[in-house]
Short mmCIF file of C-alpha atoms and ligand atoms in Angstrom, two decimals:
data_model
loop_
_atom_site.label_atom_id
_atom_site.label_comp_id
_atom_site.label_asym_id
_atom_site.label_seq_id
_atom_site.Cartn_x
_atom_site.Cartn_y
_atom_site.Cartn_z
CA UNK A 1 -26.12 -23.11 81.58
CA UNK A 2 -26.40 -25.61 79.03
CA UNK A 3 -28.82 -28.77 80.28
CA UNK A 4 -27.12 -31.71 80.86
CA UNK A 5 -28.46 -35.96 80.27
CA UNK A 6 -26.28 -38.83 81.62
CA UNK A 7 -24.38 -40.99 79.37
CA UNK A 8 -22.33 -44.19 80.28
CA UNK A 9 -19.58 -44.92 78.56
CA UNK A 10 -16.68 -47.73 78.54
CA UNK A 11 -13.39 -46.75 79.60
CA UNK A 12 -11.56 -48.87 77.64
CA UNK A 13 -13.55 -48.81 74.65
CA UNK A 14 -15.47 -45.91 74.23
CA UNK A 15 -18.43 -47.27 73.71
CA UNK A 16 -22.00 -46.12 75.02
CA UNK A 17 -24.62 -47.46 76.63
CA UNK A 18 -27.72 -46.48 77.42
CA UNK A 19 -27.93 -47.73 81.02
CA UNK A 20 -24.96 -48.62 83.55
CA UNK A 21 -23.92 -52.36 83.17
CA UNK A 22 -21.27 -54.47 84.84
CA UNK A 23 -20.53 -55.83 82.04
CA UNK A 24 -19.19 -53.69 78.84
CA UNK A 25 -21.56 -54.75 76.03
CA UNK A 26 -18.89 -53.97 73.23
CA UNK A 27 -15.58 -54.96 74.80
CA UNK A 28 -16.88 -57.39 77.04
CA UNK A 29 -14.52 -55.77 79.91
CA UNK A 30 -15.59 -55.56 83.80
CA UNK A 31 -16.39 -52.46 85.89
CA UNK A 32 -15.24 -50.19 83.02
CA UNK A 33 -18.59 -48.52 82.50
CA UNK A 34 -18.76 -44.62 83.87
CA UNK A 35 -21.59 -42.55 83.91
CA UNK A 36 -20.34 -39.31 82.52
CA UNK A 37 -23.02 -35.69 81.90
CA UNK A 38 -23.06 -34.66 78.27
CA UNK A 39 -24.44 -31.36 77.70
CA UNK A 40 -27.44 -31.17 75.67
CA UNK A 41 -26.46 -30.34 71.79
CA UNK A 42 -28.36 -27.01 70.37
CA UNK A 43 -28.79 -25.22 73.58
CA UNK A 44 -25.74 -22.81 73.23
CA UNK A 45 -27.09 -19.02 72.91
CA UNK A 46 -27.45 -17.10 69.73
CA UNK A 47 -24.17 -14.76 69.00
CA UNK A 48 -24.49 -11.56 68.28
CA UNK A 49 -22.69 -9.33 65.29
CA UNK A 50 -20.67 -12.43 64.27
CA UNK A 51 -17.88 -10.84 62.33
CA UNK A 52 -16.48 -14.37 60.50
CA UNK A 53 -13.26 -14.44 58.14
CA UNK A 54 -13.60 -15.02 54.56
CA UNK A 55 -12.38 -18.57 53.56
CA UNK A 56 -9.73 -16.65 50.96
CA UNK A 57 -7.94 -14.78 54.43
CA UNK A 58 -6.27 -18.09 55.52
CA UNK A 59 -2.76 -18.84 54.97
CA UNK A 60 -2.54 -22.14 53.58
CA UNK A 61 1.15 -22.17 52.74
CA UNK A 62 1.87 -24.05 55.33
CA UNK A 63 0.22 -27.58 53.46
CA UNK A 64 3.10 -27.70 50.98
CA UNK A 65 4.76 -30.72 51.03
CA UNK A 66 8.65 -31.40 52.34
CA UNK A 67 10.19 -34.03 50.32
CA UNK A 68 11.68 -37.08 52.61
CA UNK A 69 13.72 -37.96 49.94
CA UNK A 70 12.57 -41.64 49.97
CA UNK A 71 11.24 -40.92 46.78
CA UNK A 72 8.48 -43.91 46.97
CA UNK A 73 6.98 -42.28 49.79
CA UNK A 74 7.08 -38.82 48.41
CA UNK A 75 5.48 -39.87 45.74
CA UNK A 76 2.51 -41.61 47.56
CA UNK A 77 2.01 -38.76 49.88
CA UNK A 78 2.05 -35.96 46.98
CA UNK A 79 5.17 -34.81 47.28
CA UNK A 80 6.34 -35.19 51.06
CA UNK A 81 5.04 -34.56 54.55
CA UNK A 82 3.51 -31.54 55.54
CA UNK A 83 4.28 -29.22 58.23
CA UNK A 84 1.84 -29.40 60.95
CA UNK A 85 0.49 -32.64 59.59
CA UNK A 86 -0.37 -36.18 60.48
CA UNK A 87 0.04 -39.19 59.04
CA UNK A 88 -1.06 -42.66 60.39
CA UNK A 89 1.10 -45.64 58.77
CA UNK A 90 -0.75 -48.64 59.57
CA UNK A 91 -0.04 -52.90 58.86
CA UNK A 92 0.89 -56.04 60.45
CA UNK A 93 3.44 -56.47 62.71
CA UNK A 94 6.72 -57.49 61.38
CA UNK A 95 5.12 -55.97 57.57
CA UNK A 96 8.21 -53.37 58.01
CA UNK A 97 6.66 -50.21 59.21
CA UNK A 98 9.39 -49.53 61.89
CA UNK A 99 12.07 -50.15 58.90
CA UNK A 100 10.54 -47.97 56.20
CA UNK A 101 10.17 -44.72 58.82
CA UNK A 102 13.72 -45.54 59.74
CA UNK A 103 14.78 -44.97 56.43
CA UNK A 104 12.34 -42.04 56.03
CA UNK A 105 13.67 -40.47 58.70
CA UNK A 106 17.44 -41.01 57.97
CA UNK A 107 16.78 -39.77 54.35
CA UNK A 108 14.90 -36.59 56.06
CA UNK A 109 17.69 -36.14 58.44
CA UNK A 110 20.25 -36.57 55.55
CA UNK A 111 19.33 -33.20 54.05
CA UNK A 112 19.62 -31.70 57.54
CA UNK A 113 16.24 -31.38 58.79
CA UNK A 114 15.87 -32.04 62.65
CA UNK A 115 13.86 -35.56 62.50
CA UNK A 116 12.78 -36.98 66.04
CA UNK A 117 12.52 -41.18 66.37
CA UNK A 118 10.01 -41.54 69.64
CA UNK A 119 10.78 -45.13 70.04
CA UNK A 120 8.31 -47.45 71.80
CA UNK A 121 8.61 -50.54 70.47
CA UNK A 122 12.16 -51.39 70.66
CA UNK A 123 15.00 -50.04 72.39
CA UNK A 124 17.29 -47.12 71.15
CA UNK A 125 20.18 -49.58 71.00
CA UNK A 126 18.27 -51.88 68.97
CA UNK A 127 17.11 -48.87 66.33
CA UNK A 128 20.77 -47.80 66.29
CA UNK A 129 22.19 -51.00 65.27
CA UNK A 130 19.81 -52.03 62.76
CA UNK A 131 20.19 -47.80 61.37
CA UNK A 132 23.45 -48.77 60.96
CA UNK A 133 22.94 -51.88 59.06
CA UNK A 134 21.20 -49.49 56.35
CA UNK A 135 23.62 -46.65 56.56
CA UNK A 136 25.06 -43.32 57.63
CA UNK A 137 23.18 -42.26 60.45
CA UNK A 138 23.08 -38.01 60.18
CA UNK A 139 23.53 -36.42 63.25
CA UNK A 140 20.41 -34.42 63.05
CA UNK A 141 18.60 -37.58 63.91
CA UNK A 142 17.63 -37.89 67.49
CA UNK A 143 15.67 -40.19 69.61
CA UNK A 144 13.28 -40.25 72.16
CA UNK A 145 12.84 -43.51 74.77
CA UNK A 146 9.73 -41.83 76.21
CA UNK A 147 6.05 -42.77 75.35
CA UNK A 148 4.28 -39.83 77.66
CA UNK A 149 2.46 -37.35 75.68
CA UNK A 150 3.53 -35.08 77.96
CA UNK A 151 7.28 -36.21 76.81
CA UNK A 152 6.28 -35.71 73.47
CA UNK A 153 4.82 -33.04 73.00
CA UNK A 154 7.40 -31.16 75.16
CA UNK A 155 10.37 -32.16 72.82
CA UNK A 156 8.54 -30.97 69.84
CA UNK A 157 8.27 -27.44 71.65
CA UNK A 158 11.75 -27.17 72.68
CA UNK A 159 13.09 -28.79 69.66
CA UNK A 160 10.97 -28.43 66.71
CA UNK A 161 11.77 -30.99 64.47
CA UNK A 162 10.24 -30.87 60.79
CA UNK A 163 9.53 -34.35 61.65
CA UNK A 164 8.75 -36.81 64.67
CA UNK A 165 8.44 -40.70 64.08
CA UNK A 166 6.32 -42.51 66.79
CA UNK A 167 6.73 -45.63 66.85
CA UNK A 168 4.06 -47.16 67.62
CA UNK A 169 0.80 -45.30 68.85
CA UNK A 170 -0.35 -48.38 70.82
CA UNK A 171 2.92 -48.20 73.04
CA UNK A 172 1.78 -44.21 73.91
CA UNK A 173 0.09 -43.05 77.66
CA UNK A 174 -1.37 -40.17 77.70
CA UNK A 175 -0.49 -38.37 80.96
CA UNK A 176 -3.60 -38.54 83.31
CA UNK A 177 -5.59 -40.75 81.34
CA UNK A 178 -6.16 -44.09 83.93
CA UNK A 179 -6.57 -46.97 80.39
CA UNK A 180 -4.17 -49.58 79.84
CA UNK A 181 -1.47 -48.29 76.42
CA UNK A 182 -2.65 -49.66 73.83
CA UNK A 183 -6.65 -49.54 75.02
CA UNK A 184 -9.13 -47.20 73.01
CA UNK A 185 -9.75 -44.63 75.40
CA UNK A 186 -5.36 -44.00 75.89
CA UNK A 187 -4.86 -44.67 71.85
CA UNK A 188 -7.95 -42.07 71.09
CA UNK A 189 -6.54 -39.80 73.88
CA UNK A 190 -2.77 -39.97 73.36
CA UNK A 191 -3.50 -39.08 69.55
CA UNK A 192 -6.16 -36.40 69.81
CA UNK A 193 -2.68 -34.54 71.92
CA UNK A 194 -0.41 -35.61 69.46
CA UNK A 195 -2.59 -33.91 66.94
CA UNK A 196 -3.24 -30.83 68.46
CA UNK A 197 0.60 -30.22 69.19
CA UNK A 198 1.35 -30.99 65.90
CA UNK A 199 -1.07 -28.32 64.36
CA UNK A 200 0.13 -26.06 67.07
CA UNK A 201 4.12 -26.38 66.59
CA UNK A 202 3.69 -26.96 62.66
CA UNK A 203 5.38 -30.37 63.02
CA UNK A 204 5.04 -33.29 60.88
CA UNK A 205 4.07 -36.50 62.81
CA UNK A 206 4.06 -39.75 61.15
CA UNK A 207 2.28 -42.14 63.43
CA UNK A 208 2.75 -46.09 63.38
CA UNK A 209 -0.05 -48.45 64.16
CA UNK A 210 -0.55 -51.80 64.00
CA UNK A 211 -3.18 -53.72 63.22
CA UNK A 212 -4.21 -57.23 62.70
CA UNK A 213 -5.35 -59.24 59.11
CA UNK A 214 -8.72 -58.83 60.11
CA UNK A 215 -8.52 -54.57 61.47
CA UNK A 216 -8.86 -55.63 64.63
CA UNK A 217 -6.79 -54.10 67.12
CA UNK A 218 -7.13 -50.91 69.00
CA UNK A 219 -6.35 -47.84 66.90
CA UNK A 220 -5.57 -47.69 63.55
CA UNK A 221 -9.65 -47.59 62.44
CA UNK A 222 -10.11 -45.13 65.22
CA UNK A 223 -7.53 -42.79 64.43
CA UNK A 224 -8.71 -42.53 60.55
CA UNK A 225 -10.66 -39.16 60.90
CA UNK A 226 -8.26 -37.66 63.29
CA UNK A 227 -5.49 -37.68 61.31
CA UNK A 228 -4.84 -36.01 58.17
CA UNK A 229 -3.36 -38.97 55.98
CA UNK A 230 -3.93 -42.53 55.66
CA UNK A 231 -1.18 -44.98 54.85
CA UNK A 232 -1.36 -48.80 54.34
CA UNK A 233 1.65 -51.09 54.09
CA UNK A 234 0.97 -54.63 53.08
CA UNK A 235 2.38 -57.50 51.92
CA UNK A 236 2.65 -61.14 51.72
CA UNK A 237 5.17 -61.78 54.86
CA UNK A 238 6.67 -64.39 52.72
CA UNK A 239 7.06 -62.81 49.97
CA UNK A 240 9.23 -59.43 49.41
CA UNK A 241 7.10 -57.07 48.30
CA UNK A 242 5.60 -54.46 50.15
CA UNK A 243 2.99 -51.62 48.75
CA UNK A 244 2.25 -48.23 50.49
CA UNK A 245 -0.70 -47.38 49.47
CA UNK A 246 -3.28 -44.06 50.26
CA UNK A 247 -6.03 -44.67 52.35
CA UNK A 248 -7.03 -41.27 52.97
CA UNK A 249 -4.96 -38.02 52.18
CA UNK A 250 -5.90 -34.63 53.09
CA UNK A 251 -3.09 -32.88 51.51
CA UNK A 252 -2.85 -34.80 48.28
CA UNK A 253 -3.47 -37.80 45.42
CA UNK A 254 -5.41 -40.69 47.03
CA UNK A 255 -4.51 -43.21 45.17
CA UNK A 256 -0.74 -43.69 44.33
CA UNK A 257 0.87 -46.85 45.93
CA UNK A 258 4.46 -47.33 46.59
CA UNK A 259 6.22 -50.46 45.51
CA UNK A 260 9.39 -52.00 47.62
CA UNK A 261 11.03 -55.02 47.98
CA UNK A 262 12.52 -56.23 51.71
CA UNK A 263 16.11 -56.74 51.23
CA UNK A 264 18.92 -57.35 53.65
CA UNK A 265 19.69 -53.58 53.48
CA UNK A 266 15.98 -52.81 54.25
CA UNK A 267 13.63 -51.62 51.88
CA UNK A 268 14.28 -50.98 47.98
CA UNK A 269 12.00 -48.89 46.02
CA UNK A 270 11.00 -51.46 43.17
CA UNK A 271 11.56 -48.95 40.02
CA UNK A 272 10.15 -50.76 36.92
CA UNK A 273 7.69 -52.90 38.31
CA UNK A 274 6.38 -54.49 35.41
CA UNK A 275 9.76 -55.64 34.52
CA UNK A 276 9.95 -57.11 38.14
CA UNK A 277 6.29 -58.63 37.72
CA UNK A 278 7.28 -60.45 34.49
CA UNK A 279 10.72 -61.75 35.21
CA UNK A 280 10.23 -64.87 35.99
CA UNK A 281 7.27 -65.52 33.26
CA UNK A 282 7.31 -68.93 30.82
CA UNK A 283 5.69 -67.37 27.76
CA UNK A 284 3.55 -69.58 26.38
CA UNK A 285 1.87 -71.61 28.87
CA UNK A 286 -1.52 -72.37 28.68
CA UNK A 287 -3.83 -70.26 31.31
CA UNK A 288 -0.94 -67.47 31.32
CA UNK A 289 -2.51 -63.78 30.13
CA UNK A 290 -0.75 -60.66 30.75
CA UNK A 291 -3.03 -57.62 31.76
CA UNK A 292 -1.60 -53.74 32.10
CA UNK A 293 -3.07 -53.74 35.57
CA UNK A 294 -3.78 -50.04 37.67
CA UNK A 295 -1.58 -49.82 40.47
CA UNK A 296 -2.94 -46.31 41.62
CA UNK A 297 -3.23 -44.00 38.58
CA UNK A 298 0.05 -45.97 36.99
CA UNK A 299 -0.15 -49.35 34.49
CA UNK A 300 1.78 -51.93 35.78
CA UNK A 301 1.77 -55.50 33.87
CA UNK A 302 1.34 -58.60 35.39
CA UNK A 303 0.62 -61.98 34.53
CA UNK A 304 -2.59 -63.43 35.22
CA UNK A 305 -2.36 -67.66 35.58
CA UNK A 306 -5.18 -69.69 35.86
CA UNK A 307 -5.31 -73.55 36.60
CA UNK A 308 -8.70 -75.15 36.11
CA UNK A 309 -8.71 -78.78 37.24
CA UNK A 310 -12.14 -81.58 37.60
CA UNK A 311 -13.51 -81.59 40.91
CA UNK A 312 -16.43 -83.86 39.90
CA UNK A 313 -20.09 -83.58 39.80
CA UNK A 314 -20.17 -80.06 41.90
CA UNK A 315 -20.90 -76.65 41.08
CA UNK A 316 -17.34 -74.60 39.92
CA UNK A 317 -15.33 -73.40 42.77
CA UNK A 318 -13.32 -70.11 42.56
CA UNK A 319 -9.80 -69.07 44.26
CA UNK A 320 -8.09 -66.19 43.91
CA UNK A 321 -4.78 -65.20 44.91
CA UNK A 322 -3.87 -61.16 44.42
CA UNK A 323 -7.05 -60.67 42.33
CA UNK A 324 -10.86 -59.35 43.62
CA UNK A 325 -12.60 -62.68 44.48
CA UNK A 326 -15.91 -61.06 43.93
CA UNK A 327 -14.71 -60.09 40.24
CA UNK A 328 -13.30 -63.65 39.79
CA UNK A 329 -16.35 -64.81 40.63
CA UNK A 330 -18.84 -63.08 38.61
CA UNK A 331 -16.22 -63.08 35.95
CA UNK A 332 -16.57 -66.79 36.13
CA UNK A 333 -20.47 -66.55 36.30
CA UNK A 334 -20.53 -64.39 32.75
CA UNK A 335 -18.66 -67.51 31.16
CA UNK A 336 -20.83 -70.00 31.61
CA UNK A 337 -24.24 -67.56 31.21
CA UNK A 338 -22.77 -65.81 28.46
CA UNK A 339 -20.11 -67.32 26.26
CA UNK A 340 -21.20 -70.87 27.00
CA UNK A 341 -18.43 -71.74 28.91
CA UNK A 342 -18.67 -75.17 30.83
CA UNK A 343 -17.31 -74.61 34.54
CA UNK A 344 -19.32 -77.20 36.21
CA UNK A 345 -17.52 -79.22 37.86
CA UNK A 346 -14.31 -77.35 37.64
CA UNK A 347 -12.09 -75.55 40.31
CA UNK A 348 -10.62 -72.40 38.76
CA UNK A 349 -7.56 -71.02 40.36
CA UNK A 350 -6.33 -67.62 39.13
CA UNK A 351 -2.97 -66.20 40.45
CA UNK A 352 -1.54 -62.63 39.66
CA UNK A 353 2.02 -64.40 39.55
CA UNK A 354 4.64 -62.88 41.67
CA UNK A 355 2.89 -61.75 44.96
CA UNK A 356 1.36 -58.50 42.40
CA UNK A 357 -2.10 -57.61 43.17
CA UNK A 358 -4.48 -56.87 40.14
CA UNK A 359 -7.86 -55.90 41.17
CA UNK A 360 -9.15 -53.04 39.32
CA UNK A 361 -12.09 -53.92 36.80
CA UNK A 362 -9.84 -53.90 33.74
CA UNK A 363 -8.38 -57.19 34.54
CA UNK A 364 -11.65 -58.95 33.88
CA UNK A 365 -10.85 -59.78 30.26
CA UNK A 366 -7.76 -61.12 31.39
CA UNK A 367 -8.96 -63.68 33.99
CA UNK A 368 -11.72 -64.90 31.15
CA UNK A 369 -8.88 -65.17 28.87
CA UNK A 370 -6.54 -67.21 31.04
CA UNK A 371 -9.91 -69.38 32.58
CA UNK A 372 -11.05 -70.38 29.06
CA UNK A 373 -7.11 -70.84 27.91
CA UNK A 374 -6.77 -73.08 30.99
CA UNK A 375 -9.92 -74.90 30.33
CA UNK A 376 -8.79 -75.54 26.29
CA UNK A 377 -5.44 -75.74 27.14
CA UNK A 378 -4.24 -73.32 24.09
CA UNK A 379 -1.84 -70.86 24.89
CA UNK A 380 -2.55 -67.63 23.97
CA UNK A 381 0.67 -65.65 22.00
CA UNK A 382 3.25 -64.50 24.00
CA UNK A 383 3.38 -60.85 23.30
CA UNK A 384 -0.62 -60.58 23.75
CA UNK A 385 -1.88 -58.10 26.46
CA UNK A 386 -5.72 -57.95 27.53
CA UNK A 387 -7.60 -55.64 29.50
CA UNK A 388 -11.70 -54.87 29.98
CA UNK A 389 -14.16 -54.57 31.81
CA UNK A 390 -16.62 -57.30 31.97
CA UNK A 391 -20.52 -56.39 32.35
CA UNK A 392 -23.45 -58.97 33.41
CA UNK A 393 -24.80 -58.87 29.90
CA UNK A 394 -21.22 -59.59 28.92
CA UNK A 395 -20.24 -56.99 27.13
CA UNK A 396 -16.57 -55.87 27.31
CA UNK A 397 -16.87 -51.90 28.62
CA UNK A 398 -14.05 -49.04 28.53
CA UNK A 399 -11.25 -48.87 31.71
CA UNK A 400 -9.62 -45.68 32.73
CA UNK A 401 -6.32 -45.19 31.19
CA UNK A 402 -6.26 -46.95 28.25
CA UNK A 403 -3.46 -45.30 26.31
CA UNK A 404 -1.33 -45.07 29.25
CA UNK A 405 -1.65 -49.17 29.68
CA UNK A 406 -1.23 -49.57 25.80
CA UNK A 407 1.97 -47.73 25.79
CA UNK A 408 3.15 -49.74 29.10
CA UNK A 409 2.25 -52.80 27.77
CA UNK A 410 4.29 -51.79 23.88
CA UNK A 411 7.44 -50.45 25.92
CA UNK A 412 7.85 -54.27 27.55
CA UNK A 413 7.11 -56.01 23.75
CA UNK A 414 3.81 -56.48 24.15
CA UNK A 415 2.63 -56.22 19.99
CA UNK A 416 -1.23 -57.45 20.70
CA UNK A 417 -4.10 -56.03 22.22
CA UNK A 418 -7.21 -57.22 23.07
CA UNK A 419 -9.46 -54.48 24.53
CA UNK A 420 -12.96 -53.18 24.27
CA UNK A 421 -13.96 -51.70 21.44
CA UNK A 422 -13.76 -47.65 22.31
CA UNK A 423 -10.10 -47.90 23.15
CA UNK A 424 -8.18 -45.36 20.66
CA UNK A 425 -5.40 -46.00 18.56
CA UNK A 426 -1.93 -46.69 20.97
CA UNK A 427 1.71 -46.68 19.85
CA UNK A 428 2.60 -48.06 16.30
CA UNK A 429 3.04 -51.41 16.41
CA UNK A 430 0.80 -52.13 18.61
CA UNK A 431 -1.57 -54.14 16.67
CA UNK A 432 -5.54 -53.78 18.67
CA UNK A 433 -8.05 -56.28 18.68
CA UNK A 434 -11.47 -54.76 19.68
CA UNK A 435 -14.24 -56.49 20.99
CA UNK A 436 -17.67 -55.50 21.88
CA UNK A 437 -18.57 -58.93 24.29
CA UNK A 438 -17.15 -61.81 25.43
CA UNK A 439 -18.01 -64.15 22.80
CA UNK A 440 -15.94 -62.44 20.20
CA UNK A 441 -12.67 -62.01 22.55
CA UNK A 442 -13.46 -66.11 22.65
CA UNK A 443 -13.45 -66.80 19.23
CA UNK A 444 -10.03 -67.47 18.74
CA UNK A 445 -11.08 -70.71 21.39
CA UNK A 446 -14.82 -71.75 20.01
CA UNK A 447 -13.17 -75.36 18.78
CA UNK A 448 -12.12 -76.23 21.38
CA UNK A 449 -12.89 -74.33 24.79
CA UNK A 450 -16.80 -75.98 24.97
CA UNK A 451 -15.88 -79.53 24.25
P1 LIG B 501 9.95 -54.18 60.98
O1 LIG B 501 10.24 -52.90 60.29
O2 LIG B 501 10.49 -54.35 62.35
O3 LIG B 501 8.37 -54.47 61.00
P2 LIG B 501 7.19 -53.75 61.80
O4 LIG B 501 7.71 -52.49 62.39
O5 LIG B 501 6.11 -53.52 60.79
O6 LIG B 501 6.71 -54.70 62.84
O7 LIG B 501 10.53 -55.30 60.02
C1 LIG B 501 10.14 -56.60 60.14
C2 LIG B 501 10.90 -57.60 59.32
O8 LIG B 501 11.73 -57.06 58.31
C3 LIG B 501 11.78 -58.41 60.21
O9 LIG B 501 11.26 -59.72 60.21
C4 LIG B 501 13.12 -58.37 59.61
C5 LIG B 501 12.92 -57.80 58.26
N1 LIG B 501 14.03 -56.95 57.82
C6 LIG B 501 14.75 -57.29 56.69
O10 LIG B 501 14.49 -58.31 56.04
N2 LIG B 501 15.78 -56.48 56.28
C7 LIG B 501 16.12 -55.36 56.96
O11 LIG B 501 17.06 -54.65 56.56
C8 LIG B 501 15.37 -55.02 58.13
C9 LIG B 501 15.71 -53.78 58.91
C10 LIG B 501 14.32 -55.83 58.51
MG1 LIG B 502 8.00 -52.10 64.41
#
């Protein structure tokens, strides 16, 4: 018999301690502590003739992907959800999780597949009427006002849907399990069964969890190994958009993101979003740069503003809205060590207009470009993109995807590039400035940037 130590864990939270303690050290809760026997790893006895498959006898047919026909989300996930798969959709409350797996599952029902709706949150009444509001509801679309695991998993048996919605994870109890819903120990325990049934029916589950700006609440961050996929849905509340982006994906690409837009008639898959990103643009404004961004693997243009204003006899301040603050930052550093730009004194705002996000390292050259054009108030020409990486020693270095970007950035009228200098030739038309450092993408600004 394998030797067994004592353990004591938290019942709420999981976590363990060394000794038993009234208090729980990690979740601060009372009395939850247990002492529980964990056997002893490594003791288990040798096996004799092990007779192991080969890797190549499996049957992996079963991981190809069933299109939802939301074509956004099939896109993200690779193609569609996967029998016998799991995929956690995770954001703020009131972000529009419930209302994008609505649609999901209507336009999965649509094509006749059996799709379950385990509602939690709200009441069936409530789903139905705002289902309604965003169209035909198919028949094939069922619901389930039970959060039991027990419940659950017992409908996917007898009913086998390709694909059950729950909605949310938090709201699940997991039949004999003593935790509050919503607690670690029920949320860890409710989704390890969810898991397992789903692997043992072939069912695709998409889970819903919520968590808080800062990660916070119970779940979502626990869940990430257990499941198979990864999905994040974000967005400014007061703004429209909303991207679905990969977290983690077992079955597929990691990093597309889905675009939408929150309309009356829930969610519409943004199509051309540079078009959407630049539509409201003044060409021509000092500070204004347009970079062809990386949204995923895809270019997307948006316009990078920056506002530089005197905030006295203090070092320069940095904020950043939809760009990386650390990138700003150093970006901002290389300047003034490197091109001799004067940022003392200053506070730089940079925007990526529009609620976009731009964060990947090719939009460096843009926020210099908009900074200094801000600072010497010159406009740079309208149909002028930028994109590069920007090194310590200030040196402008290659970005993935450079001729998809160029080509982006030529089908919206861009006819100017300034890139770094290994970027290949790009569309005709397309006229390429290369540059090797930041001083020479400045040059057009020497007379007047550093006075
Ligand atoms: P919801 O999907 O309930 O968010 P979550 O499940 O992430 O908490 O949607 C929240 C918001 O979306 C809500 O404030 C109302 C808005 N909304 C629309 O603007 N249009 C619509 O068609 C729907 C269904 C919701
Ligand atoms: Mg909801």
């Amino acid at each position: 018999m394998a030797k067994q130590r004592k353990q004591f864990v938290c019942r709420d939270c999981g976590a363990v301690a060394p000794t038993w303690t009234g208090q729980c050290a990690s979740c601060s809760g009372w009395a939850t502590i247990d002492e529980v026997h964990a056997p002893r790893g490594g003791s288990s006895s040798p096996v004799a003739n092990l007779d192991l498959p080969p890797l190549s006898s499996f049957d992996f047919s079963g991981a190809i992907p069933v299109p939802t026909g939301l074509d956004e989300v099939d896109r993200v996930l690779g193609g569609g959800v996967v029998p016998g798969g799991v995929t956690l959709i995770s954001g703020e409350p009131g972000i529009g999780k419930s209302t994008l797996t609505l649609q999901l599952s209507m336009s999965m029902a649509a094509t006749g597949a059996g799709v379950l709706l385990v509602t939690g949150e709200e009441a069936p009444a409530q789903v139905a009427s705002r289902a309604s509001r965003i169209g035909e509801v198919p028949p094939s679309l069922a619901v389930l006002d039970d959060t039991s695991t027990d419940a659950i998993v017992g409908a996917m048996q007898s009913t086998r849907p390709a694909l059950i919605v729950i909605d949310s994870i938090q709201t699940l109890r997991a039949d004999g399990v003593e935790a509050a819903p919503g607690s670690i120990s029920q949320v860890r325990e409710a989704a390890a069964r969810i898991v397992e049934a789903a692997k043992r029916h072939s069912v695709s589950v998409i889970l819903i969890g919520h968590v808080t700006k800062d990660g916070n609440l119970a779940g979502p961050r626990l869940l990430e190994h257990v499941v198979d996929t990864v999905l994040s849905f974000t967005g400014d509340r007061h703004h429209d958009l909303r991207f679905l982006r990969t977290v983690k994906h077992r079955f597929g690409p990691t990093s597309e993101v889905g675009l939408f837009e929150m309309t009356g008639l829930g969610l519409e898959a943004v199509t051309d979003p540079s078009a959407r990103f630049l539509s409201d643009r003044r060409a021509g404004a000092p500070g204004s740069v347009v970079v062809p961004a990386l949204d995923g693997h895809r270019p997307v243009l948006v316009e990078v503003q920056s506002l530089v204003i005197p905030t006295g006899e203090r070092p320069g301040t940095f904020v950043g809205q939809g760009v990386a603050s650390g990138r700003l930052k150093q970006v901002g550093a290389v300047l003034e060590a490197r091109a001799g730009v004067k940022l003392f004194g200053k506070e730089i705002f940079i925007s990526a207009a529009g609620g976009a996000e731009a964060t990947d390292p090719g939009v460096d050259l843009a926020m210099a470009l908009a900074i200094v054009s801000a600072v010497a108030e010159d406009p740079l020409p309208p149909d002028l993109v930028a994109f590069g990486e920007i090194g310590l020693a200030g040196e402008i270095r290659s970005v993935p995807q450079a001729e998809r970007r160029l080509h982006e950035a030529f089908r919206l009228g861009f006819r100017t590039a300034v890139v770094p200098r290994s970027v290949p030739d790009g569309p005709t038309g397309l006229r390429l400035v290369r540059v090797d450092d930041l001083p020479s993408a400045l040059v057009r600004f020497n007379a007047r940037a550093n006075r």
